[in-house]
PDB file of C-alpha atoms in Angstrom:
ATOM      1  CA  MET A   1       0.062  -0.008  -0.028  1.00 42.00           C
ATOM      2  CA  ASN A   2       2.547   2.483  -1.020  1.00 53.00           C
ATOM      3  CA  GLY A   3       4.621   2.450   2.448  1.00 62.00           C
ATOM      4  CA  PHE A   4       1.569   3.064   4.354  1.00 66.00           C
ATOM      5  CA  SER A   5       0.850   1.347   7.517  1.00 78.00           C
ATOM      6  CA  GLY A   6      -0.814   1.273  11.318  1.00 87.00           C
ATOM      7  CA  THR A   7      -3.899   3.395  11.676  1.00 94.00           C
ATOM      8  CA  ALA A   8      -4.625   6.707  12.546  1.00 94.00           C
ATOM      9  CA  VAL A   9      -7.653   7.924  14.537  1.00 97.00           C
ATOM     10  CA  ILE A  10      -8.249  11.342  14.509  1.00 95.00           C
ATOM     11  CA  GLY A  11     -10.983  13.520  16.575  1.00 96.00           C
ATOM     12  CA  ILE A  12     -11.468  16.838  15.284  1.00 94.00           C
ATOM     13  CA  GLY A  13     -12.973  19.543  17.054  1.00 92.00           C
ATOM     14  CA  ASN A  14     -12.680  21.904  20.043  1.00 93.00           C
ATOM     15  CA  GLU A  15     -13.809  20.821  23.527  1.00 92.00           C
ATOM     16  CA  PHE A  16     -14.679  24.086  24.409  1.00 94.00           C
ATOM     17  CA  ARG A  17     -17.623  24.755  21.749  1.00 95.00           C
ATOM     18  CA  ARG A  18     -19.905  21.897  23.061  1.00 95.00           C
ATOM     19  CA  ASP A  19     -20.932  19.421  20.229  1.00 97.00           C
ATOM     20  CA  ASP A  20     -17.680  20.462  18.382  1.00 95.00           C
ATOM     21  CA  GLY A  21     -16.028  18.400  21.037  1.00 96.00           C
ATOM     22  CA  VAL A  22     -17.410  15.030  19.816  1.00 97.00           C
ATOM     23  CA  GLY A  23     -14.486  13.946  17.905  1.00 96.00           C
ATOM     24  CA  ARG A  24     -12.311  14.592  20.894  1.00 96.00           C
ATOM     25  CA  ALA A  25     -14.976  12.431  23.011  1.00 97.00           C
ATOM     26  CA  VAL A  26     -14.531   9.632  20.971  1.00 98.00           C
ATOM     27  CA  VAL A  27     -10.736   9.408  20.829  1.00 98.00           C
ATOM     28  CA  THR A  28     -10.517   9.807  24.748  1.00 97.00           C
ATOM     29  CA  LEU A  29     -13.216   6.912  25.110  1.00 97.00           C
ATOM     30  CA  LEU A  30     -11.183   4.944  22.720  1.00 97.00           C
ATOM     31  CA  ARG A  31      -7.824   5.660  24.539  1.00 96.00           C
ATOM     32  CA  GLN A  32     -10.060   4.227  27.713  1.00 97.00           C
ATOM     33  CA  ARG A  33     -11.052   1.293  26.055  1.00 96.00           C
ATOM     34  CA  ALA A  34      -7.620   0.538  24.875  1.00 94.00           C
ATOM     35  CA  VAL A  35      -6.284   0.031  28.213  1.00 94.00           C
ATOM     36  CA  GLN A  36      -8.561  -3.218  28.701  1.00 93.00           C
ATOM     37  CA  ARG A  37      -8.853  -4.047  25.048  1.00 91.00           C
ATOM     38  CA  PRO A  38      -5.621  -2.970  23.231  1.00 93.00           C
ATOM     39  CA  LEU A  39      -6.004  -1.866  19.853  1.00 94.00           C
ATOM     40  CA  PRO A  40      -3.437  -3.048  17.128  1.00 93.00           C
ATOM     41  CA  PRO A  41       0.191  -2.303  17.033  1.00 91.00           C
ATOM     42  CA  GLY A  42       0.893   1.173  15.002  1.00 89.00           C
ATOM     43  CA  THR A  43      -2.560   2.677  15.928  1.00 94.00           C
ATOM     44  CA  VAL A  44      -2.162   6.277  16.691  1.00 93.00           C
ATOM     45  CA  LEU A  45      -4.951   8.122  18.622  1.00 96.00           C
ATOM     46  CA  ALA A  46      -4.884  11.833  18.303  1.00 96.00           C
ATOM     47  CA  HIS A  47      -6.739  15.029  19.125  1.00 95.00           C
ATOM     48  CA  CYS A  48      -6.693  17.670  16.386  1.00 93.00           C
ATOM     49  CA  ASP A  49      -8.085  21.183  16.066  1.00 90.00           C
ATOM     50  CA  GLY A  50      -8.525  20.580  12.152  1.00 86.00           C
ATOM     51  CA  ASP A  51      -5.550  22.645  11.188  1.00 85.00           C
ATOM     52  CA  PRO A  52      -4.566  21.220   7.696  1.00 86.00           C
ATOM     53  CA  GLY A  53      -0.868  20.845   8.344  1.00 84.00           C
ATOM     54  CA  ARG A  54      -1.663  18.807  11.782  1.00 89.00           C
ATOM     55  CA  LEU A  55      -3.522  16.669   9.730  1.00 88.00           C
ATOM     56  CA  LEU A  56      -1.218  16.130   7.127  1.00 87.00           C
ATOM     57  CA  ASP A  57       1.249  15.249   9.789  1.00 88.00           C
ATOM     58  CA  LEU A  58      -1.216  12.603  11.662  1.00 89.00           C
ATOM     59  CA  TRP A  59      -2.321  10.717   8.718  1.00 88.00           C
ATOM     60  CA  GLU A  60       0.714  10.964   6.144  1.00 84.00           C
ATOM     61  CA  LYS A  61       1.744   7.333   6.682  1.00 82.00           C
ATOM     62  CA  ALA A  62      -1.278   5.755   8.016  1.00 86.00           C
ATOM     63  CA  GLY A  63      -2.559   2.874   5.936  1.00 88.00           C
ATOM     64  CA  LEU A  64      -6.156   3.751   7.306  1.00 92.00           C
ATOM     65  CA  THR A  65      -7.159   7.078   8.992  1.00 93.00           C
ATOM     66  CA  ILE A  66     -10.569   7.505  10.599  1.00 95.00           C
ATOM     67  CA  VAL A  67     -11.537  11.034  11.139  1.00 94.00           C
ATOM     68  CA  VAL A  68     -14.213  11.956  13.491  1.00 96.00           C
ATOM     69  CA  ASP A  69     -15.711  15.257  13.237  1.00 94.00           C
ATOM     70  CA  ALA A  70     -18.852  17.184  14.232  1.00 94.00           C
ATOM     71  CA  CYS A  71     -21.063  18.911  11.385  1.00 92.00           C
ATOM     72  CA  PHE A  72     -23.866  21.775  11.970  1.00 92.00           C
ATOM     73  CA  PRO A  73     -26.117  21.265   9.034  1.00 91.00           C
ATOM     74  CA  PRO A  74     -29.275  23.647   8.804  1.00 91.00           C
ATOM     75  CA  SER A  75     -31.891  20.843   9.707  1.00 91.00           C
ATOM     76  CA  ALA A  76     -29.591  18.976  12.295  1.00 91.00           C
ATOM     77  CA  GLN A  77     -30.752  15.568  14.118  1.00 95.00           C
ATOM     78  CA  PRO A  78     -28.379  15.685  17.057  1.00 96.00           C
ATOM     79  CA  GLY A  79     -26.211  12.619  17.050  1.00 96.00           C
ATOM     80  CA  ARG A  80     -27.125  11.543  13.728  1.00 96.00           C
ATOM     81  CA  THR A  81     -23.995   9.984  12.188  1.00 95.00           C
ATOM     82  CA  HIS A  82     -22.556   9.919   8.798  1.00 93.00           C
ATOM     83  CA  ARG A  83     -19.920   7.618   7.492  1.00 92.00           C
ATOM     84  CA  TRP A  84     -17.937   8.325   4.421  1.00 89.00           C
ATOM     85  CA  ASP A  85     -15.565   5.925   2.990  1.00 87.00           C
ATOM     86  CA  ALA A  86     -13.173   7.166   0.397  1.00 76.00           C
ATOM     87  CA  ALA A  87     -12.826   3.890  -1.096  1.00 73.00           C
ATOM     88  CA  ALA A  88     -16.438   3.834  -2.331  1.00 69.00           C
ATOM     89  CA  GLY A  89     -15.851   6.794  -4.352  1.00 65.00           C
ATOM     90  CA  GLY A  90     -16.391  10.658  -4.238  1.00 55.00           C
ATOM     91  CA  ALA A  91     -14.808  13.342  -2.128  1.00 53.00           C
ATOM     92  CA  PRO A  92     -15.959  15.302   0.467  1.00 55.00           C
ATOM     93  CA  SER A  93     -16.771  18.919  -0.960  1.00 49.00           C
ATOM     94  CA  PRO A  94     -15.537  22.261   0.695  1.00 47.00           C
ATOM     95  CA  ALA A  95     -18.255  23.863   2.640  1.00 46.00           C
ATOM     96  CA  GLY A  96     -19.651  27.235   0.963  1.00 43.00           C
ATOM     97  CA  PRO A  97     -20.320  30.527   2.573  1.00 39.00           C
ATOM     98  CA  GLY A  98     -22.889  29.009   5.138  1.00 39.00           C
ATOM     99  CA  ARG A  99     -20.025  26.758   6.741  1.00 41.00           C
ATOM    100  CA  HIS A 100     -21.159  23.710   8.512  1.00 44.00           C
ATOM    101  CA  SER A 101     -17.703  23.611  10.153  1.00 46.00           C
ATOM    102  CA  THR A 102     -16.350  25.482  12.959  1.00 47.00           C
ATOM    103  CA  HIS A 103     -12.852  25.216  11.666  1.00 48.00           C
ATOM    104  CA  GLY A 104     -11.353  27.862   9.370  1.00 52.00           C
ATOM    105  CA  LEU A 105     -10.649  25.565   6.414  1.00 54.00           C
ATOM    106  CA  GLY A 106     -12.273  22.096   6.614  1.00 67.00           C
ATOM    107  CA  LEU A 107     -11.396  18.412   6.007  1.00 73.00           C
ATOM    108  CA  ALA A 108     -12.070  18.945   2.355  1.00 67.00           C
ATOM    109  CA  GLU A 109      -9.420  21.560   1.927  1.00 72.00           C
ATOM    110  CA  ALA A 110      -6.789  19.589   3.927  1.00 71.00           C
ATOM    111  CA  LEU A 111      -7.382  16.546   1.602  1.00 73.00           C
ATOM    112  CA  ARG A 112      -6.756  18.527  -1.562  1.00 73.00           C
ATOM    113  CA  LEU A 113      -3.604  20.118  -0.059  1.00 72.00           C
ATOM    114  CA  GLY A 114      -2.485  16.635   1.021  1.00 68.00           C
ATOM    115  CA  ASP A 115      -3.178  15.160  -2.240  1.00 71.00           C
ATOM    116  CA  ALA A 116      -1.409  18.299  -4.114  1.00 70.00           C
ATOM    117  CA  LEU A 117       1.868  17.686  -1.542  1.00 75.00           C
ATOM    118  CA  GLY A 118       1.708  14.030  -2.008  1.00 71.00           C
ATOM    119  CA  ARG A 119       0.857  13.751   1.751  1.00 69.00           C
ATOM    120  CA  GLY A 120      -2.793  12.385   1.496  1.00 69.00           C
ATOM    121  CA  PRO A 121      -4.036   9.560   3.697  1.00 76.00           C
ATOM    122  CA  GLY A 122      -4.047   5.918   2.871  1.00 78.00           C
ATOM    123  CA  ARG A 123      -7.460   4.895   3.010  1.00 86.00           C
ATOM    124  CA  LEU A 124      -9.860   7.408   4.609  1.00 88.00           C
ATOM    125  CA  VAL A 125     -13.273   6.852   6.522  1.00 92.00           C
ATOM    126  CA  VAL A 126     -14.910  10.096   7.877  1.00 91.00           C
ATOM    127  CA  TYR A 127     -17.574   9.956  10.716  1.00 95.00           C
ATOM    128  CA  ALA A 128     -19.831  13.229  10.950  1.00 93.00           C
ATOM    129  CA  VAL A 129     -21.948  13.615  13.877  1.00 96.00           C
ATOM    130  CA  GLU A 130     -24.628  16.169  13.604  1.00 96.00           C
ATOM    131  CA  GLY A 131     -24.764  18.635  16.357  1.00 96.00           C
ATOM    132  CA  THR A 132     -26.571  21.547  17.237  1.00 94.00           C
ATOM    133  CA  ASP A 133     -24.826  23.570  19.906  1.00 95.00           C
ATOM    134  CA  ARG A 134     -21.553  25.261  19.179  1.00 92.00           C
ATOM    135  CA  SER A 135     -21.729  27.769  21.889  1.00 94.00           C
ATOM    136  CA  VAL A 136     -18.662  28.539  24.002  1.00 95.00           C
ATOM    137  CA  GLY A 137     -18.831  25.768  26.753  1.00 94.00           C
ATOM    138  CA  VAL A 138     -17.746  22.272  27.612  1.00 94.00           C
ATOM    139  CA  GLY A 139     -19.621  19.066  27.523  1.00 94.00           C
ATOM    140  CA  ILE A 140     -21.336  17.668  24.437  1.00 96.00           C
ATOM    141  CA  THR A 141     -25.229  17.631  24.400  1.00 97.00           C
ATOM    142  CA  PRO A 142     -26.976  14.491  25.500  1.00 97.00           C
ATOM    143  CA  ALA A 143     -28.088  13.579  22.393  1.00 97.00           C
ATOM    144  CA  VAL A 144     -24.555  13.665  20.769  1.00 97.00           C
ATOM    145  CA  ALA A 145     -22.897  12.186  23.618  1.00 97.00           C
ATOM    146  CA  ALA A 146     -25.425   9.095  23.510  1.00 98.00           C
ATOM    147  CA  VAL A 147     -24.044   8.021  19.915  1.00 97.00           C
ATOM    148  CA  VAL A 148     -20.186   8.382  21.422  1.00 98.00           C
ATOM    149  CA  PRO A 149     -20.143   4.721  22.418  1.00 98.00           C
ATOM    150  CA  ARG A 150     -21.630   3.165  19.535  1.00 97.00           C
ATOM    151  CA  LEU A 151     -19.438   5.104  17.425  1.00 97.00           C
ATOM    152  CA  VAL A 152     -16.437   4.084  19.124  1.00 97.00           C
ATOM    153  CA  ARG A 153     -17.406   0.291  18.819  1.00 96.00           C
ATOM    154  CA  ARG A 154     -17.810   0.970  15.026  1.00 96.00           C
ATOM    155  CA  ILE A 155     -14.437   2.670  14.690  1.00 97.00           C
ATOM    156  CA  GLU A 156     -13.019  -0.429  16.661  1.00 96.00           C
ATOM    157  CA  ALA A 157     -14.501  -2.711  14.115  1.00 94.00           C
ATOM    158  CA  ASP A 158     -13.144  -0.679  11.221  1.00 93.00           C
ATOM    159  CA  ILE A 159      -9.541  -1.200  12.604  1.00 94.00           C
ATOM    160  CA  ALA A 160     -10.011  -4.853  13.554  1.00 91.00           C
ATOM    161  CA  ARG A 161     -11.276  -5.329   9.706  1.00 89.00           C
ATOM    162  CA  THR A 162      -8.417  -3.417   8.237  1.00 83.00           C
ATOM    163  CA  THR A 163      -5.930  -5.325  10.375  1.00 78.00           C
ATOM    164  CA  ARG A 164      -7.476  -8.515   9.472  1.00 73.00           C
ATOM    165  CA  LEU A 165      -7.155  -7.655   5.665  1.00 66.00           C
ATOM    166  CA  ARG A 166      -3.456  -6.452   6.136  1.00 59.00           C
ATOM    167  CA  THR A 167      -2.824  -9.855   7.958  1.00 57.00           C
ATOM    168  CA  GLU A 168      -4.394 -12.413   5.502  1.00 55.00           C
ATOM    169  CA  PRO A 169      -2.412 -14.083   2.711  1.00 53.00           C
ATOM    170  CA  ALA A 170      -2.594 -12.490  -0.618  1.00 50.00           C
ATOM    171  CA  PRO A 171      -4.749 -14.173  -3.144  1.00 53.00           C
ATOM    172  CA  GLY A 172      -3.013 -17.335  -4.340  1.00 53.00           C
ATOM    173  CA  ARG A 173      -0.891 -17.747  -1.216  1.00 47.00           C
ATOM    174  CA  GLY A 174      -1.486 -20.014   1.537  1.00 48.00           C
ATOM    175  CA  ARG A 175      -1.005 -19.228   4.974  1.00 41.00           C
ATOM    176  CA  GLN A 176       2.649 -20.649   6.275  1.00 41.00           C
ATOM    177  CA  VAL A 177       2.096 -22.705   9.294  1.00 36.00           C
TER     178      VAL A 177
END
């Protein structure tokens, strides 16, 4: 896979802007669970404010990058989660004048920059969680907090599935015993 290895799980957001902190909450819970159920070697769990340069550094060598971020569409259903897998095609489009992100530049811009610089992620999966409260303050709303444990389990399954695929023999080759 072009020198890519391991997994990066990046929680984007600002914990001091209520629901915008959902990405951080997911990564924090993943870290807590990893104490009892370790993640595969080479798994990096990181918080990020969404700065494109920091994102590029975090995902540059990862075979799988999972990004978790809040989104704030006009008719949000707090806690509704969207999953986008780059392997399925398409690309996230940059937000227009009525941005749905609290970041100056969004994930789409970071992806374009990474591609232009040859520093894009290997495989990319994005989880966007709809929120409604991005006011100043700590703590995500109850509807958004309720999806965090389910989302963590989905991410753990994504990591396990990708790790299994990496360790299975190539087609036409048997397992060495």
